[in-house]
PDB file of N, CA and C and ligand atoms in Angstrom:
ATOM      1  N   UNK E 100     -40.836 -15.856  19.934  1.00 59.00           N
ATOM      2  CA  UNK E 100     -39.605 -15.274  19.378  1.00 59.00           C
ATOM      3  C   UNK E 100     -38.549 -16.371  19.245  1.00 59.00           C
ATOM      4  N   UNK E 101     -37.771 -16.271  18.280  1.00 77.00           N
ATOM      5  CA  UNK E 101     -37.144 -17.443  17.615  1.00 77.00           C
ATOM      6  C   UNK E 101     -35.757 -17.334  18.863  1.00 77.00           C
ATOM      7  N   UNK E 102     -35.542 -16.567  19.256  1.00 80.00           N
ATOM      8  CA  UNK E 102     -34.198 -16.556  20.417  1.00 80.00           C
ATOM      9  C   UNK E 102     -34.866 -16.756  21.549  1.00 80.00           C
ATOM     10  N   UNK E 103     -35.496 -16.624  22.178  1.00 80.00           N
ATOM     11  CA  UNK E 103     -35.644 -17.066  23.485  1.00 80.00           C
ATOM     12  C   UNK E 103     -36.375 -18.849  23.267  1.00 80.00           C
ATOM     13  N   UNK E 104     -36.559 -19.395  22.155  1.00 81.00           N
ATOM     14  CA  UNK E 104     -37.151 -20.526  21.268  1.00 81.00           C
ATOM     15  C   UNK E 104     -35.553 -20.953  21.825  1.00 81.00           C
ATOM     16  N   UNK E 105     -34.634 -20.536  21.350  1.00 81.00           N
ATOM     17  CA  UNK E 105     -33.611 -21.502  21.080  1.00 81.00           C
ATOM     18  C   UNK E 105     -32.802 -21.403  22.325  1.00 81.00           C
ATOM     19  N   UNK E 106     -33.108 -20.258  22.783  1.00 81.00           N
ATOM     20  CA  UNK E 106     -32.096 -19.975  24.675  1.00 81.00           C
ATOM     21  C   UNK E 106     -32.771 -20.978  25.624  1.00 81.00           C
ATOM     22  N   UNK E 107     -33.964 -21.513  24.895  1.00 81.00           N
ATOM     23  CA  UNK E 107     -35.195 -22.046  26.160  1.00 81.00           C
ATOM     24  C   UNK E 107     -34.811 -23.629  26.040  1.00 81.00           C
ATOM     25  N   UNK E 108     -33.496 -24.020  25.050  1.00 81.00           N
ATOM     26  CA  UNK E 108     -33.263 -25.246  24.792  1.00 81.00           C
ATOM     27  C   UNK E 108     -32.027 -25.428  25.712  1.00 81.00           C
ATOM     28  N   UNK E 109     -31.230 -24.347  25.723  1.00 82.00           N
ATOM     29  CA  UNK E 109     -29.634 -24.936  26.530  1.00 82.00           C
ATOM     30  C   UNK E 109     -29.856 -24.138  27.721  1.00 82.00           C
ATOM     31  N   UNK E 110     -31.218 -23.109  28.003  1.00 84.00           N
ATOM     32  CA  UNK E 110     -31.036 -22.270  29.482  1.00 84.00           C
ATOM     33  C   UNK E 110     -32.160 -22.257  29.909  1.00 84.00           C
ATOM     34  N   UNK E 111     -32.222 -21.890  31.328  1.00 83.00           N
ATOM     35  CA  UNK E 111     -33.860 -21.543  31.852  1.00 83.00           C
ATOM     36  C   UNK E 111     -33.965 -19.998  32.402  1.00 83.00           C
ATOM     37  N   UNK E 112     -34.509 -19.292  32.661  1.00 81.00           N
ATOM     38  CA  UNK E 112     -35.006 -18.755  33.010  1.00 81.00           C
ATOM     39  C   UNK E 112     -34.756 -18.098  34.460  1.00 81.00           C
ATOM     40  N   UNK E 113     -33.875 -17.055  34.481  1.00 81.00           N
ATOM     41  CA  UNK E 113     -33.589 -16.979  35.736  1.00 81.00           C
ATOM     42  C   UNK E 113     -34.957 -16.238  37.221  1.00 81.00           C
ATOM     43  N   UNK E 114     -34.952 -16.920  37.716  1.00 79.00           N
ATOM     44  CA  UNK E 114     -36.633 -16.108  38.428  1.00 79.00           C
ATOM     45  C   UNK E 114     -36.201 -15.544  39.393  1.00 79.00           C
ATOM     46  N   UNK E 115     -34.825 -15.154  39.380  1.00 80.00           N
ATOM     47  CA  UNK E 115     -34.479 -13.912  40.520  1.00 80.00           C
ATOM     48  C   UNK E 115     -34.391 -12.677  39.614  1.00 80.00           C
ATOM     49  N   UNK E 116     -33.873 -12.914  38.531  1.00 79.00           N
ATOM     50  CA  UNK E 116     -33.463 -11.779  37.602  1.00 79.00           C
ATOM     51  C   UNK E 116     -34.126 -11.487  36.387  1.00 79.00           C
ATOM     52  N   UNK E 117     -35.259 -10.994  35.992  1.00 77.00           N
ATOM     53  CA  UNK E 117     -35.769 -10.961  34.680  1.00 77.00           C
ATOM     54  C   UNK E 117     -34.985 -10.580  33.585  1.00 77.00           C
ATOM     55  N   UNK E 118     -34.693 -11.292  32.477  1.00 78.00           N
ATOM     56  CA  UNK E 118     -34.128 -11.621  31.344  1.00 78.00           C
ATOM     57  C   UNK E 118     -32.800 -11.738  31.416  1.00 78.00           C
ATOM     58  N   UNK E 119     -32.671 -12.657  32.371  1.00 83.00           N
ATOM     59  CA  UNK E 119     -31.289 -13.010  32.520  1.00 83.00           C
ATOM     60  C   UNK E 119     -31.606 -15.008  32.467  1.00 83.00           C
ATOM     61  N   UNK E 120     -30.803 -15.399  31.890  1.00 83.00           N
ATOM     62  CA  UNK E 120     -31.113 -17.005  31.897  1.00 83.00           C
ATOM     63  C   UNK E 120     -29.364 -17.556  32.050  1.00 83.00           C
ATOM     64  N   UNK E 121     -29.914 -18.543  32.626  1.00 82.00           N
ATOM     65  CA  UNK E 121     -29.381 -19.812  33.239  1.00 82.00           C
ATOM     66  C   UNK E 121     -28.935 -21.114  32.659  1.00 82.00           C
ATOM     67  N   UNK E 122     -27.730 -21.436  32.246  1.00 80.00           N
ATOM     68  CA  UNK E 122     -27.729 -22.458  31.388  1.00 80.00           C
ATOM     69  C   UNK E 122     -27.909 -23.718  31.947  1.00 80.00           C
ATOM     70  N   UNK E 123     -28.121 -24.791  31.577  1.00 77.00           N
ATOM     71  CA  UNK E 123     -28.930 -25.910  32.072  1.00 77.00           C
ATOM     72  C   UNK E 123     -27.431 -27.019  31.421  1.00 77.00           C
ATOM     73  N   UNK E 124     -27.808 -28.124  32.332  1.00 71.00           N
ATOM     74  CA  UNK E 124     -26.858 -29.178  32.140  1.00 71.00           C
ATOM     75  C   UNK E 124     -27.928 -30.312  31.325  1.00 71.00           C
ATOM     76  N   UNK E 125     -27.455 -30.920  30.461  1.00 70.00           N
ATOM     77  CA  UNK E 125     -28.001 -31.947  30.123  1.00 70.00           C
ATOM     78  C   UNK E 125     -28.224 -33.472  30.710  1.00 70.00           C
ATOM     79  N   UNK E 126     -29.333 -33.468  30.684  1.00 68.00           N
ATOM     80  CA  UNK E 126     -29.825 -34.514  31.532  1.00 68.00           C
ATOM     81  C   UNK E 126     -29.285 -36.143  31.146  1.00 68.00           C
ATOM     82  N   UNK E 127     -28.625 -36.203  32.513  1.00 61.00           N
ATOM     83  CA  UNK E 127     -27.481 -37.624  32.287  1.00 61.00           C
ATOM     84  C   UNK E 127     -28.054 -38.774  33.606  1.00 61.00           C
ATOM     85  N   UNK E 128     -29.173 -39.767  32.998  1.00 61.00           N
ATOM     86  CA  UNK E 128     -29.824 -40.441  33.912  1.00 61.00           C
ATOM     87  C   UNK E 128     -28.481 -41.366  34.821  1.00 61.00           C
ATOM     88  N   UNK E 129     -27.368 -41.280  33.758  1.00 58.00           N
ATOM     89  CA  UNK E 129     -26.607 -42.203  35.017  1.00 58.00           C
ATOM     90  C   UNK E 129     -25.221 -41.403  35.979  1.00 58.00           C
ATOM     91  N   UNK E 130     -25.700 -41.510  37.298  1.00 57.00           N
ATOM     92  CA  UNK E 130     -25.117 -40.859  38.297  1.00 57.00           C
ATOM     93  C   UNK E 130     -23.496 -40.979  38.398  1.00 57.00           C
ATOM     94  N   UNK E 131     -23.282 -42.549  37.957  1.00 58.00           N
ATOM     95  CA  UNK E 131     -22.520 -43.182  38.446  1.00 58.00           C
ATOM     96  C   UNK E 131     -21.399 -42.515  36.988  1.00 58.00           C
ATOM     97  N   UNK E 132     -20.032 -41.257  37.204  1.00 57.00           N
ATOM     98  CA  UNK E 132     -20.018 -40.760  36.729  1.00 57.00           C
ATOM     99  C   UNK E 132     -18.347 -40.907  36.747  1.00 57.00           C
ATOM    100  N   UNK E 133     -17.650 -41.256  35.365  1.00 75.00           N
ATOM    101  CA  UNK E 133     -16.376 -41.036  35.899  1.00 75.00           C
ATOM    102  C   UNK E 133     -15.157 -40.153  35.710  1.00 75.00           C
ATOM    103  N   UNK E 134     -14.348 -39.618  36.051  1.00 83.00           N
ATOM    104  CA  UNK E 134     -13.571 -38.100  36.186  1.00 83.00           C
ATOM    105  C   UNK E 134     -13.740 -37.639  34.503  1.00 83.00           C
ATOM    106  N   UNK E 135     -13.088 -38.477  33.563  1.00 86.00           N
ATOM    107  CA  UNK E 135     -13.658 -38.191  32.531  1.00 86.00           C
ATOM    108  C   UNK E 135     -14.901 -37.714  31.900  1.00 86.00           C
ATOM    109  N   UNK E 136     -16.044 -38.676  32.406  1.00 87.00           N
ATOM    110  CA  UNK E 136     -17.301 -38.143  32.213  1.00 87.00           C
ATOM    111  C   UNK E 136     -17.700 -36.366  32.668  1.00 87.00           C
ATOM    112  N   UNK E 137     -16.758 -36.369  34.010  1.00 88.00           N
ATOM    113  CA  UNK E 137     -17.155 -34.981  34.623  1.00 88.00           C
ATOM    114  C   UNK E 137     -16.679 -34.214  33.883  1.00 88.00           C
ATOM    115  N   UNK E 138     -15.475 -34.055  33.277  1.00 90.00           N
ATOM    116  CA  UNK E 138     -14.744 -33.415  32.664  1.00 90.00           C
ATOM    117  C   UNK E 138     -15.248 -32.847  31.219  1.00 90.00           C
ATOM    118  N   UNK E 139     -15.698 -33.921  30.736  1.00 91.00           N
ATOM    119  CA  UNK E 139     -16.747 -33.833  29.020  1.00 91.00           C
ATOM    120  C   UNK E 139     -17.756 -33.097  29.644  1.00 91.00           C
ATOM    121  N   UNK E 140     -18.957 -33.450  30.960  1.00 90.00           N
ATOM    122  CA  UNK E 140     -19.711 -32.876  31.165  1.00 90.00           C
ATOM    123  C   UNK E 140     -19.772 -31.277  31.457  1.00 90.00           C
ATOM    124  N   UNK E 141     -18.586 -31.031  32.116  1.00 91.00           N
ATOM    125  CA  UNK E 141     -18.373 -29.844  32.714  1.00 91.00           C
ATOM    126  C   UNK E 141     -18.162 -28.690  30.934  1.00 91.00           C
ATOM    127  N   UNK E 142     -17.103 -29.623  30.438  1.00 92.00           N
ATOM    128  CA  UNK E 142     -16.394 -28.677  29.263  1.00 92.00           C
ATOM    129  C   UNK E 142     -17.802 -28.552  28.166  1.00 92.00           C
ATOM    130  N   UNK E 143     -18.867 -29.129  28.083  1.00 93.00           N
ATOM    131  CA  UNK E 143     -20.236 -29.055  27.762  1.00 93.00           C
ATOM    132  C   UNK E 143     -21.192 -27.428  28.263  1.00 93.00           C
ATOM    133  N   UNK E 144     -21.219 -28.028  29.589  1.00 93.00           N
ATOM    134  CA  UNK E 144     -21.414 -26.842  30.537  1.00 93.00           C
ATOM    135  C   UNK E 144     -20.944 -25.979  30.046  1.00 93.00           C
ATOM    136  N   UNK E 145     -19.686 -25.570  29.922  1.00 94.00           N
ATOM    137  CA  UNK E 145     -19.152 -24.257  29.942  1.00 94.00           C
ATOM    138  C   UNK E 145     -19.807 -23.795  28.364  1.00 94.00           C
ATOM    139  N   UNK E 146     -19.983 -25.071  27.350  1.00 94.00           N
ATOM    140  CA  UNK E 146     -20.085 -24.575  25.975  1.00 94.00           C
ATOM    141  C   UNK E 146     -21.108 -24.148  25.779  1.00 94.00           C
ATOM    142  N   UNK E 147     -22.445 -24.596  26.787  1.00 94.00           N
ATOM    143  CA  UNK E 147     -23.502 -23.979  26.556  1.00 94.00           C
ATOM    144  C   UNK E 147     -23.453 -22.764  27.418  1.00 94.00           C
ATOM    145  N   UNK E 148     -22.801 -22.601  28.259  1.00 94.00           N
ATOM    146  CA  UNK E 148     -22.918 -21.137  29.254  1.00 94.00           C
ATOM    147  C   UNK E 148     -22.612 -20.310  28.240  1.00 94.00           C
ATOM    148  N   UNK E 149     -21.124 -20.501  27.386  1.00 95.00           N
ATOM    149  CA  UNK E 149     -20.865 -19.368  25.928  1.00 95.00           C
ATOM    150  C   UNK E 149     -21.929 -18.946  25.223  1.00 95.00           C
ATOM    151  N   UNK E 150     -22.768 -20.497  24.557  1.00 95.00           N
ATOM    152  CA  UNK E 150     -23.848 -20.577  23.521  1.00 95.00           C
ATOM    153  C   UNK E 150     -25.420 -18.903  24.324  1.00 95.00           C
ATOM    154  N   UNK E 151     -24.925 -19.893  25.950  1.00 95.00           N
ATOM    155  CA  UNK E 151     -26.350 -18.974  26.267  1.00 95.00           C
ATOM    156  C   UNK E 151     -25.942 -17.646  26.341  1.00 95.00           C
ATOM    157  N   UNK E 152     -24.468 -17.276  26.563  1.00 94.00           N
ATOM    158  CA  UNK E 152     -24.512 -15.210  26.885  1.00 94.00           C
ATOM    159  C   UNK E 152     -24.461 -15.057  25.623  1.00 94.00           C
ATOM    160  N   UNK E 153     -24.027 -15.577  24.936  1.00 93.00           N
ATOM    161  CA  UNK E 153     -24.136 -15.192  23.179  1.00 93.00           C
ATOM    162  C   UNK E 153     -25.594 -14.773  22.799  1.00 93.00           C
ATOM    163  N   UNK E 154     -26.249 -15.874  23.157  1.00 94.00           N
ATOM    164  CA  UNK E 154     -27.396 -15.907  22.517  1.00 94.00           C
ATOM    165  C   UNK E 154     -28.903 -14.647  23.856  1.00 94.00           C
ATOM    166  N   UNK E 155     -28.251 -14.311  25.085  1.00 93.00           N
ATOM    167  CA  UNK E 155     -28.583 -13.684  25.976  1.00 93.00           C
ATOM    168  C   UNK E 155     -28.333 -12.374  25.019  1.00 93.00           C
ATOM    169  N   UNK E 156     -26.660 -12.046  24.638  1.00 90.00           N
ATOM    170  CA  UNK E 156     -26.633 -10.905  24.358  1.00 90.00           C
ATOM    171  C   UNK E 156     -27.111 -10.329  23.243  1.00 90.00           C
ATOM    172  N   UNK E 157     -27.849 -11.500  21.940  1.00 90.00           N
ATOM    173  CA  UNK E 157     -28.053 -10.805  20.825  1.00 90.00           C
ATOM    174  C   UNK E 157     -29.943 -10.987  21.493  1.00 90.00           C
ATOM    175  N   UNK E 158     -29.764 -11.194  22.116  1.00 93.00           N
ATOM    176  CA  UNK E 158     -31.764 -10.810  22.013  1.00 93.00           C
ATOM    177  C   UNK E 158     -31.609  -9.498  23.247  1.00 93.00           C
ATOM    178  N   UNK E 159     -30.830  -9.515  23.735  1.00 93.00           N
ATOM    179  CA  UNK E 159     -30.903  -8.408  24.488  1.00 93.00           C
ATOM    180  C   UNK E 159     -30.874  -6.865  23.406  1.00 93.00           C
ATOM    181  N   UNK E 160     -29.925  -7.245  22.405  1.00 92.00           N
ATOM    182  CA  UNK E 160     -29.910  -6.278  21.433  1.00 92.00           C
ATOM    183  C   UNK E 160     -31.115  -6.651  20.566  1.00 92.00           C
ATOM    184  N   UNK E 161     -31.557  -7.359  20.761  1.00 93.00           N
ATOM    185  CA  UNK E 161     -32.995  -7.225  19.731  1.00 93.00           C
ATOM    186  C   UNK E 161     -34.053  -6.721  20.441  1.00 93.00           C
ATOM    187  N   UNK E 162     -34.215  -6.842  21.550  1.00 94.00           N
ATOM    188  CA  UNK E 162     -34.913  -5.880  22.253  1.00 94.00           C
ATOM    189  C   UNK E 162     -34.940  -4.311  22.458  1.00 94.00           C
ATOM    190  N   UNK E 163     -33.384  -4.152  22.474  1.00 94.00           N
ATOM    191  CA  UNK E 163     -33.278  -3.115  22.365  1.00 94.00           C
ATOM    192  C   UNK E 163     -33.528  -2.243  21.088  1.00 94.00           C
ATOM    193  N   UNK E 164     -33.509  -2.622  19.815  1.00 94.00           N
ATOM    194  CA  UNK E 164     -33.644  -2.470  18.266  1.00 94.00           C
ATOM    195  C   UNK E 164     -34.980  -2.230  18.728  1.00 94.00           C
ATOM    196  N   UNK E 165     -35.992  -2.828  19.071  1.00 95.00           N
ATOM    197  CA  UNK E 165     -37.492  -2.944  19.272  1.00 95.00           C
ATOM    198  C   UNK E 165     -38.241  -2.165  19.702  1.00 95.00           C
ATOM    199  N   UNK E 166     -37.157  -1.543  20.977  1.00 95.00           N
ATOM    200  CA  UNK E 166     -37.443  -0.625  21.837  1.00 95.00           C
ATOM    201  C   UNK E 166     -37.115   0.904  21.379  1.00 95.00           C
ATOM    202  N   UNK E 167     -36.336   0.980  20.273  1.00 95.00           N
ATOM    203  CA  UNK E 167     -35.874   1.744  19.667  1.00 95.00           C
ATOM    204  C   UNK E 167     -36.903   2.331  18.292  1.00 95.00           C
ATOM    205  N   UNK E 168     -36.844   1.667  18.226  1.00 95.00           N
ATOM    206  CA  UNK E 168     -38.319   1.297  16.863  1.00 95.00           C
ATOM    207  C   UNK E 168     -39.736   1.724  17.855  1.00 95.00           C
ATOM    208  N   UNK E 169     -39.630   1.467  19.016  1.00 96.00           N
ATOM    209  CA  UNK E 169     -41.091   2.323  19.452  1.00 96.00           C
ATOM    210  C   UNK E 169     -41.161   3.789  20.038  1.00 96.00           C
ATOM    211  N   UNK E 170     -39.349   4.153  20.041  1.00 95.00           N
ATOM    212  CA  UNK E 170     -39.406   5.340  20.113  1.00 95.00           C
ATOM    213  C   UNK E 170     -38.882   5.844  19.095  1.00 95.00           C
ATOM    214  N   UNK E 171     -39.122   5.816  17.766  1.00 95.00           N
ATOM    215  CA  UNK E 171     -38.403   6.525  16.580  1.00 95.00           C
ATOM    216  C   UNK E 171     -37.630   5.968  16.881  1.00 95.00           C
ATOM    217  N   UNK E 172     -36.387   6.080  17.679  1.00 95.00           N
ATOM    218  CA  UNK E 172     -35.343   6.016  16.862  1.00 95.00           C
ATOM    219  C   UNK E 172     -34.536   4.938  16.616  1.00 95.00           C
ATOM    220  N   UNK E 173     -35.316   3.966  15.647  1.00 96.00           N
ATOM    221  CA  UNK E 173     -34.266   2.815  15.039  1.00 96.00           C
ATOM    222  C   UNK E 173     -33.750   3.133  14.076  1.00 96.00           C
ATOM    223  N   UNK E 174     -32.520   2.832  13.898  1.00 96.00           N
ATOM    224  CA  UNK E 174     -31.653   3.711  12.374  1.00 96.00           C
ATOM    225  C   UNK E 174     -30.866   4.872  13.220  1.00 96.00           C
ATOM    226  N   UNK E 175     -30.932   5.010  14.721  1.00 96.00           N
ATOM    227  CA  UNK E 175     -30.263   6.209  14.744  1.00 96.00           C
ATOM    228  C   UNK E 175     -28.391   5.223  15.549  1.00 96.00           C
ATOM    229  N   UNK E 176     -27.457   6.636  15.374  1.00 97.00           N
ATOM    230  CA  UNK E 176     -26.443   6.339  15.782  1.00 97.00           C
ATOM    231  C   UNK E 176     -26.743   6.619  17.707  1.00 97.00           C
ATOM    232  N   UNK E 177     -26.519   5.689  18.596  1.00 96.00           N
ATOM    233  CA  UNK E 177     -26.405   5.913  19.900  1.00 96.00           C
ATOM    234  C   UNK E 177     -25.026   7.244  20.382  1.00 96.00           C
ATOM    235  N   UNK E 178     -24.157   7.001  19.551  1.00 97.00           N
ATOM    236  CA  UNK E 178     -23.048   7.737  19.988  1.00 97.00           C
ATOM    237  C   UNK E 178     -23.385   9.106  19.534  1.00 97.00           C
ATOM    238  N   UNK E 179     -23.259   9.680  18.385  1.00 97.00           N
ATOM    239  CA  UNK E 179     -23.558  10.409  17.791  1.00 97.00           C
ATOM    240  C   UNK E 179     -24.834  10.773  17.476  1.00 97.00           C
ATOM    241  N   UNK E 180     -25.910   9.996  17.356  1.00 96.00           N
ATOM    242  CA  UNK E 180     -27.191  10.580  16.974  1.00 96.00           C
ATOM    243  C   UNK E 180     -27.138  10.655  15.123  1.00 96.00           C
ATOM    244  N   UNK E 181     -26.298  10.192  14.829  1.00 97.00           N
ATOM    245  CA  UNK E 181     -26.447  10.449  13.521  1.00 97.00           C
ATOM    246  C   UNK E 181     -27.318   9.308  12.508  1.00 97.00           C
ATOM    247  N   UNK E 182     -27.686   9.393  11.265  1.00 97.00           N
ATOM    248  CA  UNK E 182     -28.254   7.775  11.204  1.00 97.00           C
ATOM    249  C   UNK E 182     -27.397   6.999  10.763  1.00 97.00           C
ATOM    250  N   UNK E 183     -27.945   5.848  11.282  1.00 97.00           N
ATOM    251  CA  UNK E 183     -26.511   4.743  10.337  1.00 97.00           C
ATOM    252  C   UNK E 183     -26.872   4.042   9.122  1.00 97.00           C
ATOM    253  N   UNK E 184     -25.681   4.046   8.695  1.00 98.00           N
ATOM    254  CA  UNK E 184     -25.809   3.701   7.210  1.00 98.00           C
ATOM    255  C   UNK E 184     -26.865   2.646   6.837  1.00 98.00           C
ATOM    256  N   UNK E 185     -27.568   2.719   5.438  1.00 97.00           N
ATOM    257  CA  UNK E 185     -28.755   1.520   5.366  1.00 97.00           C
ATOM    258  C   UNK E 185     -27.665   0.059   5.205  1.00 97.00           C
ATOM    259  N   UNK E 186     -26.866   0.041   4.491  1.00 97.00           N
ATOM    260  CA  UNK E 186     -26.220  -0.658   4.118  1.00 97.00           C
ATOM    261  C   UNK E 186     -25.833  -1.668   5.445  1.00 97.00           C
ATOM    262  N   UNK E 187     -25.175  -1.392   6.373  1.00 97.00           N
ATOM    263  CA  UNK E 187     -24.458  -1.513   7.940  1.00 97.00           C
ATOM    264  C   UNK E 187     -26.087  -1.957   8.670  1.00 97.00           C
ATOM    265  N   UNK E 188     -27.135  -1.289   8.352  1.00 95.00           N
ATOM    266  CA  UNK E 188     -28.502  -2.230   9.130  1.00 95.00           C
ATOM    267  C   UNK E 188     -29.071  -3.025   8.397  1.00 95.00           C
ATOM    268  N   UNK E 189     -28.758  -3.110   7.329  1.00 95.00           N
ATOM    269  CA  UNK E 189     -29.343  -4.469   6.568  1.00 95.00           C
ATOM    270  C   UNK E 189     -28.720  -5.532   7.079  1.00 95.00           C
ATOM    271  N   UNK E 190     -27.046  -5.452   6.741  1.00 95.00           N
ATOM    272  CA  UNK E 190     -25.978  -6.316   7.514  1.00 95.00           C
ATOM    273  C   UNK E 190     -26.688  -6.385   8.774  1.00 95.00           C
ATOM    274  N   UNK E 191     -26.921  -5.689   9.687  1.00 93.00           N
ATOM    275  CA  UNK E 191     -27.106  -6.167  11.482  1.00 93.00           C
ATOM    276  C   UNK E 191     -28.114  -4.931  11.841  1.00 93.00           C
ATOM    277  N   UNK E 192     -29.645  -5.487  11.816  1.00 92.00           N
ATOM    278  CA  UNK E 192     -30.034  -4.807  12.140  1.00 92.00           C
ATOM    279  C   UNK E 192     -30.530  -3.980  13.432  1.00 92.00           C
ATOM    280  N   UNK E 193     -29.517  -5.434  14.105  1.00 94.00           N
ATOM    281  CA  UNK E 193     -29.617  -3.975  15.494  1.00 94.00           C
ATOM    282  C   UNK E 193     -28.187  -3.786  15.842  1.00 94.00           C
ATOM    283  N   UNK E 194     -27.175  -3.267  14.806  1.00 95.00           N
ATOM    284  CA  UNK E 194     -26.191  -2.219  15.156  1.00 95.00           C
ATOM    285  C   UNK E 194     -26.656  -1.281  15.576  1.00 95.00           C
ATOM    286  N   UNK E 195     -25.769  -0.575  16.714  1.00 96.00           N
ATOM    287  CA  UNK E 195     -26.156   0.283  17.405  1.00 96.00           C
ATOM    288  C   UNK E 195     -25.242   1.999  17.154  1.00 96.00           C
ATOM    289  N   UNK E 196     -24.338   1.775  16.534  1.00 97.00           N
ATOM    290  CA  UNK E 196     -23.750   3.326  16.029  1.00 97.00           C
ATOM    291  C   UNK E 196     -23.722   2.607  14.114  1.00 97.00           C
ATOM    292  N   UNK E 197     -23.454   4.218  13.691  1.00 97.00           N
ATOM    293  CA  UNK E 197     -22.586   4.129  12.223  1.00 97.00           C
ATOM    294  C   UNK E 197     -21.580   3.649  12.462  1.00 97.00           C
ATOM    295  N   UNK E 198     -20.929   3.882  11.411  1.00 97.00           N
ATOM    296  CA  UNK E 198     -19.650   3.255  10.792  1.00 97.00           C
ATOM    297  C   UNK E 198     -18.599   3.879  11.460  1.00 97.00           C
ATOM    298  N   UNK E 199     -18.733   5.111  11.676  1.00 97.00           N
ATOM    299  CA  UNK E 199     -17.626   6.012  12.305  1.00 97.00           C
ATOM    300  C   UNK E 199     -17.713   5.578  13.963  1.00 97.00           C
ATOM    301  N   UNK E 200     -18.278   5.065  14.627  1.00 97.00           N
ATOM    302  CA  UNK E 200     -18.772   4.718  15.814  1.00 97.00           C
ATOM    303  C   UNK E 200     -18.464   3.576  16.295  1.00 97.00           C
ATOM    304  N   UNK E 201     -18.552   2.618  15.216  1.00 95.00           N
ATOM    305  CA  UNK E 201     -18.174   1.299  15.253  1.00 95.00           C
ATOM    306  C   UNK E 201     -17.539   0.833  16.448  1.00 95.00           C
ATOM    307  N   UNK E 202     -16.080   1.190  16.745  1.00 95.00           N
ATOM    308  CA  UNK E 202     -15.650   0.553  17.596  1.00 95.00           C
ATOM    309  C   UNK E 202     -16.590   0.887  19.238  1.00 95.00           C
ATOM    310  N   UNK E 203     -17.125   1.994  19.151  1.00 96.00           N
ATOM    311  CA  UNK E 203     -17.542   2.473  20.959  1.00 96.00           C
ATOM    312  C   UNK E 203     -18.826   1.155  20.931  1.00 96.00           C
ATOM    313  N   UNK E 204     -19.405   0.965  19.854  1.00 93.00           N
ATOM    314  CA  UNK E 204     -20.473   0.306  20.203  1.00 93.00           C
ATOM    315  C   UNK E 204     -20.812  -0.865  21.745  1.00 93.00           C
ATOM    316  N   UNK E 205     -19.547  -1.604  21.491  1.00 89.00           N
ATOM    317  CA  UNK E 205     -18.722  -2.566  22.784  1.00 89.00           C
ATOM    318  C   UNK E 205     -19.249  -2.210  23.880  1.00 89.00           C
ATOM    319  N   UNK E 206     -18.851  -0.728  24.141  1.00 92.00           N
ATOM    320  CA  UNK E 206     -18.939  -0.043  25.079  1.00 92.00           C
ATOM    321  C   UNK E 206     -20.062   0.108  25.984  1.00 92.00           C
ATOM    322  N   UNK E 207     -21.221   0.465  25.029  1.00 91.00           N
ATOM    323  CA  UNK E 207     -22.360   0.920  25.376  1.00 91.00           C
ATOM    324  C   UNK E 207     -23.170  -0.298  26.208  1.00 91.00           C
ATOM    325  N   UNK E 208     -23.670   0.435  26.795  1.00 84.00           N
ATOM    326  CA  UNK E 208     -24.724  -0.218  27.680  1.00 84.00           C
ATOM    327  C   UNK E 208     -25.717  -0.681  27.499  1.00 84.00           C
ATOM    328  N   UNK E 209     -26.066  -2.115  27.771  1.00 77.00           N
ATOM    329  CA  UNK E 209     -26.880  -2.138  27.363  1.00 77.00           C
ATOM    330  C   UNK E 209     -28.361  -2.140  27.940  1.00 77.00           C
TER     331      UNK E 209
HETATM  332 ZN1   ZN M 346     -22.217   7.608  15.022  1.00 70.03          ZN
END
């Protein structure tokens, strides 16, 4: 799968928590490190920690689309039950309400 392909580049694998990952620091053979360096390194860090819940949270929703699809109901609204527009799942196909729903989506659990 092309997301956990690309999560498997800036994170690992958390082995306390299944499908939860871990972002990884890039490997800097020299130790000898100075406040600056920490500082670039760290503000790095943090950019891949963003890159990885980003990229955590849209495969989490692709799983869920997947999982949805093996029980009927992909295309349906979570809030409402209603279906959502074709138009709105072409755009994103694992939105999770219609259009009228839109904002609760946030909400939902995933
Ligand atoms: Zn709805």
């Amino acid at each position: 799968m092309r997301l956990t392909t690309e999560l498997s580049t800036i994170a690992i694998p958390n082995k306390e928590i299944a499908g939860d990952w871990e972002a990884v620091r890039e490997d800097d053979p020299s130790i000898n490190t100075s406040s600056d360096e920490v500082a670039e390194e760290l503000e790095n860090l943090t950019e891949r920690k963003a890159a990885e819940e980003l990229l955590e949270k849209q495969l989490a929703k692709v799983n869920l689309a997947l999982k949805k699809i093996e029980e009927n109901k992909f295309g349906q609204c979570e809030v409402g039950n209603e279906p959502i527009e074709e138009d709105r799942l072409e755009a994103n196909p694992t939105a999770r309400t219609c259009k009228t729903h839109l904002e609760e989506e946030e909400g939902l659990a995933l």
